[in-house]
Amino acid sequence: MAYDKENIFAKIIRGEIPAAKIYEDDDVLAFEDISKAAPVHVLVVPKGDFVSFDDFAKSGADKVANFFAKVQKIAADLGLVENGYRLITNHGADASQSVAHFHVHILGGRELGGLLDDDEKIR
Ligand code: AMP
């Protein structure tokens, strides 16, 4: 899938629409999810044109390592290390990816339960 520069996270990165930013540098932006699934629900996005994990993962080992080091630091700065947190990234239709700009969800602040909702288990 080609990258669409008009996706909502690209607009947030460009400052065209607002977001509750919690961290930003030259490579990465982190902001609160607009529809929280947990008391802490932060999205971390790279500033490059990546549709999903599938193409981001092929962008180079240094870029990938740098990105995930920042995800770790953001989770730590959010105070989540002691009690725990979950990372989620959705790629494509079966994962219900709804925004076609690679992003990692950081979820925490409560006991998160099982990996998937019961009705999403293998049928
Ligand atoms: P995914 O389903 O993995 O693509 O996740 C996309 C996430 O983006 C969802 O959790 C949405 O609630 C979130 N989202 C969509 N629009 C915005 C926005 N304008 N600001 C912050 N989060 C958003």
mmCIF file of C-alpha atoms and ligand atoms in Angstrom:
data_model
loop_
_atom_site.group_PDB
_atom_site.id
_atom_site.type_symbol
_atom_site.label_atom_id
_atom_site.label_comp_id
_atom_site.label_asym_id
_atom_site.label_seq_id
_atom_site.Cartn_x
_atom_site.Cartn_y
_atom_site.Cartn_z
ATOM 1 C CA MET A 1 0.000 0.000 0.000
ATOM 2 C CA ALA A 2 1.340 3.440 -0.914
ATOM 3 C CA TYR A 3 1.750 5.955 1.906
ATOM 4 C CA ASP A 4 -1.015 8.592 1.982
ATOM 5 C CA LYS A 5 0.401 11.909 3.208
ATOM 6 C CA GLU A 6 -3.118 13.030 4.143
ATOM 7 C CA ASN A 7 -3.583 10.401 6.869
ATOM 8 C CA ILE A 8 -4.523 11.807 10.276
ATOM 9 C CA PHE A 9 -1.187 11.081 11.976
ATOM 10 C CA ALA A 10 0.725 12.800 9.160
ATOM 11 C CA LYS A 11 -1.475 15.840 9.768
ATOM 12 C CA ILE A 12 -0.725 15.690 13.502
ATOM 13 C CA ILE A 13 3.024 15.473 12.781
ATOM 14 C CA ARG A 14 2.769 18.509 10.475
ATOM 15 C CA GLY A 15 0.801 20.385 13.138
ATOM 16 C CA GLU A 16 -2.286 20.703 10.933
ATOM 17 C CA ILE A 17 -4.551 19.167 13.560
ATOM 18 C CA PRO A 18 -4.041 19.201 17.333
ATOM 19 C CA ALA A 19 -2.984 16.347 19.571
ATOM 20 C CA ALA A 20 -2.106 15.998 23.246
ATOM 21 C CA LYS A 21 1.628 15.602 22.704
ATOM 22 C CA ILE A 22 3.724 14.031 25.422
ATOM 23 C CA TYR A 23 7.093 13.703 23.646
ATOM 24 C CA GLU A 24 8.605 14.983 20.419
ATOM 25 C CA ASP A 25 12.010 15.061 18.786
ATOM 26 C CA ASP A 26 13.311 15.086 15.209
ATOM 27 C CA ASP A 27 12.388 11.440 14.605
ATOM 28 C CA VAL A 28 9.443 10.580 16.841
ATOM 29 C CA LEU A 29 6.169 12.000 18.134
ATOM 30 C CA ALA A 30 4.136 10.571 21.038
ATOM 31 C CA PHE A 31 0.611 11.733 21.851
ATOM 32 C CA GLU A 32 -2.427 10.546 23.740
ATOM 33 C CA ASP A 33 -4.904 8.325 21.924
ATOM 34 C CA ILE A 34 -8.154 10.225 21.385
ATOM 35 C CA SER A 35 -10.191 7.178 22.477
ATOM 36 C CA LYS A 36 -8.376 5.666 25.433
ATOM 37 C CA ALA A 37 -8.594 1.923 26.034
ATOM 38 C CA ALA A 38 -6.733 2.219 29.355
ATOM 39 C CA PRO A 39 -5.847 5.007 31.831
ATOM 40 C CA VAL A 40 -2.578 5.417 29.949
ATOM 41 C CA HIS A 41 -2.955 5.078 26.165
ATOM 42 C CA VAL A 42 -0.234 6.759 24.162
ATOM 43 C CA LEU A 43 0.591 6.437 20.468
ATOM 44 C CA VAL A 44 4.204 6.654 19.299
ATOM 45 C CA VAL A 45 4.839 7.391 15.624
ATOM 46 C CA PRO A 46 8.005 7.829 13.584
ATOM 47 C CA LYS A 47 8.117 10.994 11.479
ATOM 48 C CA GLY A 48 8.876 9.121 8.258
ATOM 49 C CA ASP A 49 6.384 7.913 5.670
ATOM 50 C CA PHE A 50 5.639 4.385 6.901
ATOM 51 C CA VAL A 51 2.257 2.730 6.427
ATOM 52 C CA SER A 52 2.671 0.083 9.119
ATOM 53 C CA PHE A 53 5.162 -2.090 10.968
ATOM 54 C CA ASP A 54 5.628 -4.140 7.802
ATOM 55 C CA ASP A 55 7.383 -1.376 5.890
ATOM 56 C CA PHE A 56 8.886 0.358 8.933
ATOM 57 C CA ALA A 57 10.638 -2.881 9.954
ATOM 58 C CA LYS A 58 12.378 -2.913 6.558
ATOM 59 C CA SER A 59 13.605 0.686 6.867
ATOM 60 C CA GLY A 60 16.928 -0.162 8.519
ATOM 61 C CA ALA A 61 18.114 -1.673 11.778
ATOM 62 C CA ASP A 62 19.363 1.634 13.226
ATOM 63 C CA LYS A 63 16.053 3.381 12.596
ATOM 64 C CA VAL A 64 14.062 0.514 14.104
ATOM 65 C CA ALA A 65 16.336 0.242 17.162
ATOM 66 C CA ASN A 66 16.245 4.018 17.697
ATOM 67 C CA PHE A 67 12.463 4.055 17.501
ATOM 68 C CA PHE A 68 11.951 1.235 19.994
ATOM 69 C CA ALA A 69 14.524 2.704 22.385
ATOM 70 C CA LYS A 70 12.347 5.825 22.448
ATOM 71 C CA VAL A 71 9.200 3.777 22.985
ATOM 72 C CA GLN A 72 10.922 2.231 26.026
ATOM 73 C CA LYS A 73 11.938 5.660 27.363
ATOM 74 C CA ILE A 74 8.457 7.087 26.891
ATOM 75 C CA ALA A 75 6.902 4.106 28.728
ATOM 76 C CA ALA A 76 9.436 4.519 31.534
ATOM 77 C CA ASP A 77 8.796 8.275 31.739
ATOM 78 C CA LEU A 78 5.065 7.508 31.983
ATOM 79 C CA GLY A 79 5.854 5.479 35.113
ATOM 80 C CA LEU A 80 4.747 2.168 33.642
ATOM 81 C CA VAL A 81 7.775 -0.060 34.129
ATOM 82 C CA GLU A 82 7.075 -1.244 37.668
ATOM 83 C CA ASN A 83 3.454 -2.337 37.188
ATOM 84 C CA GLY A 84 3.757 -3.207 33.516
ATOM 85 C CA TYR A 85 2.424 -2.143 30.166
ATOM 86 C CA ARG A 86 1.480 -3.525 26.768
ATOM 87 C CA LEU A 87 2.689 -2.542 23.300
ATOM 88 C CA ILE A 88 0.406 -3.094 20.319
ATOM 89 C CA THR A 89 0.963 -2.397 16.658
ATOM 90 C CA ASN A 90 -1.636 -3.313 14.086
ATOM 91 C CA HIS A 91 -0.712 -4.131 10.491
ATOM 92 C CA GLY A 92 -3.454 -4.409 7.917
ATOM 93 C CA ALA A 93 -7.070 -5.442 7.729
ATOM 94 C CA ASP A 94 -7.073 -8.568 9.903
ATOM 95 C CA ALA A 95 -5.529 -6.520 12.714
ATOM 96 C CA SER A 96 -8.105 -3.735 12.189
ATOM 97 C CA GLN A 97 -5.434 -1.109 11.510
ATOM 98 C CA SER A 98 -7.455 2.099 11.159
ATOM 99 C CA VAL A 99 -4.735 4.711 10.568
ATOM 100 C CA ALA A 100 -2.238 3.924 7.803
ATOM 101 C CA HIS A 101 0.801 5.503 9.453
ATOM 102 C CA PHE A 102 2.915 3.116 11.523
ATOM 103 C CA HIS A 103 2.247 3.545 15.237
ATOM 104 C CA VAL A 104 2.787 1.688 18.485
ATOM 105 C CA HIS A 105 0.157 1.838 21.205
ATOM 106 C CA ILE A 106 1.481 2.008 24.790
ATOM 107 C CA LEU A 107 -1.235 0.806 27.156
ATOM 108 C CA GLY A 108 -1.060 0.736 30.942
ATOM 109 C CA GLY A 109 -2.318 2.109 34.207
ATOM 110 C CA ARG A 110 -4.546 -0.870 34.998
ATOM 111 C CA GLU A 111 -4.493 -4.669 34.823
ATOM 112 C CA LEU A 112 -4.990 -5.235 31.101
ATOM 113 C CA GLY A 113 -6.318 -8.783 31.114
ATOM 114 C CA GLY A 114 -5.887 -11.328 28.328
ATOM 115 C CA LEU A 115 -4.246 -10.751 25.009
ATOM 116 C CA LEU A 116 -7.461 -10.535 22.982
ATOM 117 C CA ASP A 117 -11.118 -10.068 23.833
ATOM 118 C CA ASP A 118 -12.914 -13.406 24.262
ATOM 119 C CA ASP A 119 -14.957 -12.975 21.079
ATOM 120 C CA GLU A 120 -11.755 -12.512 19.106
ATOM 121 C CA LYS A 121 -10.237 -15.858 20.055
ATOM 122 C CA ILE A 122 -9.737 -18.474 17.374
ATOM 123 C CA ARG A 123 -13.085 -19.741 16.175
HETATM 124 P P1 AMP B 1 -5.097 1.390 14.949
HETATM 125 O O1 AMP B 1 -6.476 0.779 14.985
HETATM 126 O O2 AMP B 1 -4.029 0.513 15.501
HETATM 127 O O3 AMP B 1 -4.779 1.930 13.561
HETATM 128 O O4 AMP B 1 -5.137 2.619 15.957
HETATM 129 C C1 AMP B 1 -5.454 3.907 15.586
HETATM 130 C C2 AMP B 1 -5.685 4.694 16.856
HETATM 131 O O5 AMP B 1 -5.667 6.072 16.540
HETATM 132 C C3 AMP B 1 -7.031 4.426 17.546
HETATM 133 O O6 AMP B 1 -6.793 3.923 18.863
HETATM 134 C C4 AMP B 1 -7.696 5.800 17.570
HETATM 135 O O7 AMP B 1 -8.424 6.044 18.762
HETATM 136 C C5 AMP B 1 -6.524 6.733 17.418
HETATM 137 N N1 AMP B 1 -6.809 8.032 16.833
HETATM 138 C C6 AMP B 1 -7.516 8.284 15.711
HETATM 139 N N2 AMP B 1 -7.558 9.609 15.470
HETATM 140 C C7 AMP B 1 -6.824 10.192 16.453
HETATM 141 C C8 AMP B 1 -6.482 11.552 16.753
HETATM 142 N N3 AMP B 1 -6.887 12.565 15.980
HETATM 143 N N4 AMP B 1 -5.722 11.784 17.848
HETATM 144 C C9 AMP B 1 -5.316 10.771 18.635
HETATM 145 N N5 AMP B 1 -5.617 9.482 18.400
HETATM 146 C C10 AMP B 1 -6.358 9.194 17.323
#
